[in-house]
Short mmCIF file of C-alpha atoms and ligand atoms in Angstrom, two decimals:
data_model
loop_
_atom_site.label_atom_id
_atom_site.label_comp_id
_atom_site.label_asym_id
_atom_site.label_seq_id
_atom_site.Cartn_x
_atom_site.Cartn_y
_atom_site.Cartn_z
CA MET A 1499 4.23 85.48 34.67
CA ARG A 1500 7.45 86.60 35.35
CA THR A 1501 8.06 90.30 34.60
CA THR A 1502 11.78 91.53 33.63
CA GLY A 1503 11.82 94.74 35.93
CA PRO A 1504 8.82 96.18 37.84
CA LEU A 1505 5.42 96.23 36.83
CA ALA A 1506 3.74 99.20 36.05
CA LEU A 1507 0.32 100.32 34.94
CA VAL A 1508 -0.32 103.32 33.55
CA THR A 1509 -4.29 104.80 32.66
CA GLY A 1510 -4.81 106.56 29.35
CA ALA A 1511 -2.18 105.55 27.77
CA ASN A 1512 -2.78 105.27 24.27
CA ARG A 1513 -2.15 109.11 23.79
CA GLY A 1514 -0.63 112.31 24.98
CA ILE A 1515 1.23 112.01 28.16
CA GLY A 1516 0.15 108.85 29.21
CA ARG A 1517 1.66 106.77 26.26
CA ALA A 1518 4.84 109.01 26.61
CA THR A 1519 5.29 107.99 30.19
CA ALA A 1520 4.44 104.06 29.55
CA GLU A 1521 7.15 104.16 26.76
CA GLN A 1522 9.78 105.96 28.78
CA LEU A 1523 8.87 103.24 31.65
CA ALA A 1524 9.48 100.25 28.75
CA ALA A 1525 12.35 102.03 27.94
CA LEU A 1526 13.85 101.65 31.41
CA GLY A 1527 12.96 98.25 31.49
CA HIS A 1528 9.42 97.99 33.29
CA THR A 1529 6.90 95.70 32.02
CA VAL A 1530 4.14 97.94 31.53
CA LEU A 1531 0.11 97.42 31.15
CA VAL A 1532 -0.41 100.15 28.60
CA CYS A 1533 -4.22 100.82 29.50
CA ALA A 1534 -6.91 102.57 27.04
CA ARG A 1535 -10.43 102.44 27.24
CA ASP A 1536 -10.49 101.01 23.31
CA PRO A 1537 -8.86 98.03 23.57
CA ASP A 1538 -7.49 98.25 19.66
CA ASP A 1539 -6.09 102.01 21.07
CA ALA A 1540 -4.07 99.87 23.55
CA ALA A 1541 -2.60 97.52 21.34
CA ARG A 1542 -1.54 100.06 18.61
CA ALA A 1543 -0.14 102.15 21.43
CA ALA A 1544 1.66 99.12 23.01
CA ALA A 1545 3.02 97.98 19.47
CA GLY A 1546 5.14 100.97 19.05
CA MET A 1547 6.82 100.72 22.69
CA PRO A 1548 10.15 99.03 23.35
CA GLY A 1549 10.46 96.58 25.46
CA THR A 1550 7.93 94.56 27.10
CA ALA A 1551 4.75 96.76 26.67
CA LEU A 1552 1.05 94.68 27.18
CA PRO A 1553 -2.11 96.44 25.95
CA ARG A 1554 -4.84 96.14 28.10
CA ARG A 1555 -8.54 97.30 28.35
CA LEU A 1556 -9.56 99.94 31.49
CA ASP A 1557 -12.16 102.53 31.30
CA VAL A 1558 -11.42 104.28 34.52
CA THR A 1559 -15.23 104.91 34.85
CA ASP A 1560 -16.64 101.50 34.68
CA PRO A 1561 -16.38 99.50 37.68
CA ASP A 1562 -16.56 96.32 36.00
CA THR A 1563 -13.36 96.72 33.81
CA VAL A 1564 -11.42 98.22 36.76
CA ARG A 1565 -11.90 94.62 38.56
CA ASP A 1566 -11.65 92.54 36.10
CA LEU A 1567 -8.20 93.95 35.33
CA ALA A 1568 -7.40 93.86 38.87
CA ARG A 1569 -7.93 90.49 38.96
CA ALA A 1570 -6.33 89.10 35.63
CA VAL A 1571 -3.53 91.24 36.75
CA GLY A 1572 -3.65 89.71 40.07
CA THR A 1573 -3.86 86.07 38.39
CA GLU A 1574 -1.25 86.83 35.79
CA PHE A 1575 1.57 88.61 38.02
CA GLY A 1576 0.24 88.66 41.33
CA HIS A 1577 1.58 91.97 42.21
CA LEU A 1578 2.04 95.64 41.10
CA ASP A 1579 4.92 98.03 41.45
CA VAL A 1580 3.77 101.02 39.88
CA LEU A 1581 0.34 102.62 39.19
CA VAL A 1582 -0.09 105.85 37.57
CA ASN A 1583 -3.30 107.46 37.49
CA ASN A 1584 -3.16 109.97 34.20
CA ALA A 1585 -6.29 109.57 32.58
CA ALA A 1586 -8.45 112.56 32.62
CA VAL A 1587 -10.85 114.57 30.73
CA ASN A 1588 -12.23 118.20 30.29
CA TYR A 1589 -10.06 121.23 30.48
CA ASP A 1590 -12.87 123.34 30.59
CA THR A 1591 -11.41 126.71 29.58
CA GLY A 1592 -14.48 128.17 28.07
CA ALA A 1593 -16.60 127.72 31.61
CA ARG A 1594 -16.89 129.63 34.94
CA ALA A 1595 -17.93 128.31 38.44
CA THR A 1596 -20.55 130.97 38.62
CA ASP A 1597 -22.76 128.84 35.69
CA ALA A 1598 -20.81 125.36 35.14
CA ASP A 1599 -23.06 123.10 33.76
CA LEU A 1600 -23.01 120.81 37.12
CA ASP A 1601 -23.67 117.67 34.98
CA ASP A 1602 -20.35 118.32 33.33
CA VAL A 1603 -18.69 118.96 36.33
CA ARG A 1604 -19.96 115.57 37.94
CA ARG A 1605 -19.01 113.70 34.63
CA THR A 1606 -15.23 115.38 34.79
CA LEU A 1607 -14.93 114.18 38.75
CA GLU A 1608 -16.35 110.92 37.70
CA THR A 1609 -13.35 110.49 35.70
CA ASN A 1610 -10.49 112.50 37.07
CA LEU A 1611 -11.30 112.04 40.67
CA PHE A 1612 -13.38 108.99 41.50
CA GLY A 1613 -11.67 106.97 38.19
CA ALA A 1614 -8.06 107.52 39.97
CA TRP A 1615 -9.62 106.54 43.26
CA SER A 1616 -11.58 103.58 42.23
CA VAL A 1617 -8.22 102.20 40.23
CA THR A 1618 -6.12 102.93 43.23
CA GLN A 1619 -8.70 100.94 45.96
CA ALA A 1620 -8.87 98.26 43.29
CA PHE A 1621 -4.96 97.62 42.72
CA LEU A 1622 -4.08 98.33 46.65
CA PRO A 1623 -3.56 94.50 47.35
CA LEU A 1624 -1.37 93.78 44.22
CA LEU A 1625 0.52 97.32 45.39
CA ARG A 1626 1.10 95.82 48.94
CA ARG A 1627 2.77 92.91 47.55
CA SER A 1628 5.52 95.16 45.62
CA PRO A 1629 8.49 95.98 47.51
CA HIS A 1630 8.91 99.33 46.31
CA PRO A 1631 5.39 100.04 45.59
CA ARG A 1632 4.46 103.93 43.93
CA VAL A 1633 1.59 105.33 42.94
CA VAL A 1634 1.38 108.90 40.84
CA ASN A 1635 -1.52 111.11 40.70
CA VAL A 1636 -0.87 112.97 37.40
CA SER A 1637 -2.31 116.60 38.41
CA SER A 1638 -2.12 120.04 37.36
CA GLU A 1639 -1.31 123.36 38.51
CA SER A 1640 -5.07 124.40 37.88
CA GLY A 1641 -5.36 122.27 41.05
CA SER A 1642 -3.22 124.20 43.39
CA LEU A 1643 -5.06 126.33 45.77
CA ALA A 1644 -2.22 128.64 46.67
CA GLY A 1645 -2.68 130.06 43.28
CA MET A 1646 -6.36 129.28 42.34
CA GLY A 1647 -8.44 131.58 40.34
CA GLY A 1648 -11.48 131.77 38.08
CA GLY A 1649 -12.31 129.57 35.15
CA THR A 1650 -11.79 125.93 34.34
CA PRO A 1651 -13.88 125.11 37.40
CA ALA A 1652 -14.66 121.27 36.50
CA TYR A 1653 -10.92 120.74 35.62
CA GLY A 1654 -9.64 122.75 38.19
CA VAL A 1655 -11.84 121.86 41.07
CA SER A 1656 -11.24 117.68 39.93
CA LYS A 1657 -7.36 118.49 40.35
CA ALA A 1658 -7.83 119.77 43.66
CA ALA A 1659 -9.64 117.25 44.69
CA LEU A 1660 -7.42 114.62 43.51
CA ASN A 1661 -4.37 116.60 45.00
CA ALA A 1662 -6.31 115.76 48.39
CA LEU A 1663 -6.89 112.53 47.92
CA THR A 1664 -3.05 112.28 47.31
CA ARG A 1665 -2.36 113.36 50.66
CA LYS A 1666 -4.82 111.37 52.06
CA LEU A 1667 -3.75 108.04 50.37
CA ALA A 1668 0.43 108.97 51.03
CA ASP A 1669 -0.47 109.15 54.85
CA GLU A 1670 -2.85 106.11 55.33
CA LEU A 1671 -0.10 103.98 52.99
CA ARG A 1672 3.22 105.49 54.50
CA PRO A 1673 3.35 102.72 57.00
CA ASP A 1674 2.92 100.03 54.18
CA GLY A 1675 5.98 101.94 52.15
CA ILE A 1676 3.92 102.71 49.36
CA LEU A 1677 5.01 106.52 48.13
CA VAL A 1678 2.15 108.47 46.80
CA ASN A 1679 2.64 111.81 44.83
CA ALA A 1680 0.57 114.22 42.77
CA VAL A 1681 2.79 115.26 39.64
CA CYS A 1682 2.11 118.11 37.49
CA PRO A 1683 3.55 117.49 33.36
CA GLY A 1684 3.56 121.29 32.89
CA TRP A 1685 1.73 122.90 29.85
CA VAL A 1686 2.46 119.76 27.03
CA ALA A 1687 1.25 119.90 23.46
CA THR A 1688 -0.99 117.14 23.49
CA ASP A 1689 -4.92 116.73 22.42
CA MET A 1690 -5.80 118.27 26.16
CA GLY A 1691 -3.26 120.92 26.17
CA GLY A 1692 -3.43 121.91 22.86
CA PRO A 1693 -0.17 123.52 19.97
CA GLY A 1694 2.36 125.57 21.86
CA GLY A 1695 3.07 123.40 25.30
CA ARG A 1696 6.37 121.59 25.56
CA PRO A 1697 7.02 118.12 24.10
CA VAL A 1698 4.85 115.18 25.46
CA THR A 1699 8.43 113.91 26.30
CA GLU A 1700 9.06 116.25 29.15
CA GLY A 1701 6.02 116.40 30.46
CA ALA A 1702 6.51 112.52 31.04
CA ALA A 1703 9.63 112.59 32.50
CA GLY A 1704 8.16 113.89 35.67
CA ILE A 1705 5.58 111.22 35.83
CA VAL A 1706 8.71 108.52 35.63
CA TRP A 1707 10.74 110.52 38.24
CA ALA A 1708 8.04 110.05 40.62
CA ALA A 1709 7.18 106.49 39.69
CA THR A 1710 10.85 105.34 40.04
CA LEU A 1711 11.37 107.12 43.51
CA PRO A 1712 14.09 105.74 45.61
CA ASP A 1713 12.36 103.99 49.10
CA SER A 1714 13.82 107.26 50.84
CA GLY A 1715 11.96 109.31 47.97
CA PRO A 1716 9.13 111.78 49.04
CA THR A 1717 5.55 110.81 49.72
CA GLY A 1718 2.48 113.17 49.76
CA GLY A 1719 4.46 115.42 47.66
CA PHE A 1720 3.01 117.90 44.44
CA HIS A 1721 5.90 117.98 42.18
CA ARG A 1722 6.79 119.24 38.66
CA ASP A 1723 9.80 118.14 37.14
CA GLY A 1724 11.01 116.76 40.32
CA ARG A 1725 10.47 119.95 42.36
CA PRO A 1726 8.13 120.32 44.73
CA LEU A 1727 4.87 122.91 43.53
CA ALA A 1728 2.81 124.73 46.22
CA TRP A 1729 -0.79 123.49 47.31
P1 NAP B 1808 -5.13 113.89 26.19
O1 NAP B 1808 -4.09 113.90 25.18
O2 NAP B 1808 -6.74 114.24 26.30
O3 NAP B 1808 -5.02 112.48 26.79
C1 NAP B 1808 -5.91 111.77 27.80
C2 NAP B 1808 -6.22 110.42 27.89
O4 NAP B 1808 -7.14 109.73 29.16
C3 NAP B 1808 -6.59 109.61 26.75
O5 NAP B 1808 -5.70 108.12 27.01
C4 NAP B 1808 -7.83 108.84 27.13
O6 NAP B 1808 -8.42 107.87 26.50
C5 NAP B 1808 -7.85 108.52 28.61
N1 NAP B 1808 -9.15 109.10 28.90
C6 NAP B 1808 -10.31 109.53 29.20
N2 NAP B 1808 -11.08 109.25 29.75
C7 NAP B 1808 -10.71 107.92 30.22
C8 NAP B 1808 -11.39 106.96 30.81
N3 NAP B 1808 -12.52 107.03 31.43
N4 NAP B 1808 -10.87 105.72 31.38
C9 NAP B 1808 -9.22 105.69 30.44
N5 NAP B 1808 -8.93 106.47 29.87
C10 NAP B 1808 -9.30 107.71 29.81
O7 NAP B 1808 -4.55 114.38 27.63
P2 NAP B 1808 -3.13 114.84 28.47
O8 NAP B 1808 -2.55 116.08 27.97
O9 NAP B 1808 -2.10 113.67 27.76
O10 NAP B 1808 -3.18 114.65 29.95
C11 NAP B 1808 -2.38 113.79 30.48
C12 NAP B 1808 -2.52 113.46 32.11
O11 NAP B 1808 -1.64 115.23 32.10
C13 NAP B 1808 -4.17 114.44 32.58
O12 NAP B 1808 -4.25 113.99 33.76
C14 NAP B 1808 -4.41 115.52 32.38
O13 NAP B 1808 -5.40 116.60 33.36
C15 NAP B 1808 -2.70 116.38 33.01
N6 NAP B 1808 -2.35 117.36 32.15
C16 NAP B 1808 -1.90 117.61 31.35
C17 NAP B 1808 -1.53 119.04 30.97
C18 NAP B 1808 -1.42 119.25 29.33
O14 NAP B 1808 -0.89 120.44 28.91
N7 NAP B 1808 -1.45 118.78 28.42
C19 NAP B 1808 -1.45 120.11 31.77
C20 NAP B 1808 -1.28 119.74 33.21
C21 NAP B 1808 -1.73 118.23 33.67
P3 NAP B 1808 -9.58 107.95 24.95
O15 NAP B 1808 -8.33 108.24 23.83
O16 NAP B 1808 -10.02 106.64 24.97
O17 NAP B 1808 -10.27 109.65 25.18
#
């Protein structure tokens, strides 16, 4: 299938910041694969978006759905221009590193770190076929070692690890022209963020910025609203 504009894939795009990111990319003229672990959720979200928004099933912790979608996108489109690793779980505000349930920590890493890692690996062959490939890892200042304190142990460690992965991938993929960046959307009013944060449209805008960087743009960076954050 020929796309109008670049082809973008957003994980966890059925609600929250992922949905707003998919919507903004679609409004900019991207063909957007609106991914969700529940296909009905994906279809409902995509139906409300402008432009070309195509619902797809993807559970980032399920290797079968990751492999199947990568295969299907390869067959249907032959490439991928933008990958947004947005899906995440478990802002564990009540927990402490000293006595955290390590099964809970492992489950969190499974989505927030290994999910993004496995999706990126699966789609790399298709990203390499893009003239302007971009990977955006949706991270959080909770993962910044520079200011890290106690609390939210599973989430904070998962995002610090995602930041490290961002640096590794960016360095290894620089020769291929694939720009890889981590983006913190700020505190955003979603199911995860709770009430009081800024609107999803504002959180998504910094992700869209990283997804639409020119070839001369940064790689291996950590940003919020297009400005560098301390690691
Ligand atoms: P959210 O409202 O809780 O949405 C999370 C999304 O991830 C949902 O679509 C969820 O799908 C999806 N998801 C979870 N596990 C998945 C899996 N295994 N496979 C595929 N999708 C999965 O969260 P949000 O606030 O929009 O957060 C989006 C991103 O921003 C996350 O990476 C988060 O860490 C980051 N962030 C958020 C804030 C904030 O203040 N909100 C601040 C900093 C960073 P289901 O509907 O199926 O559960």
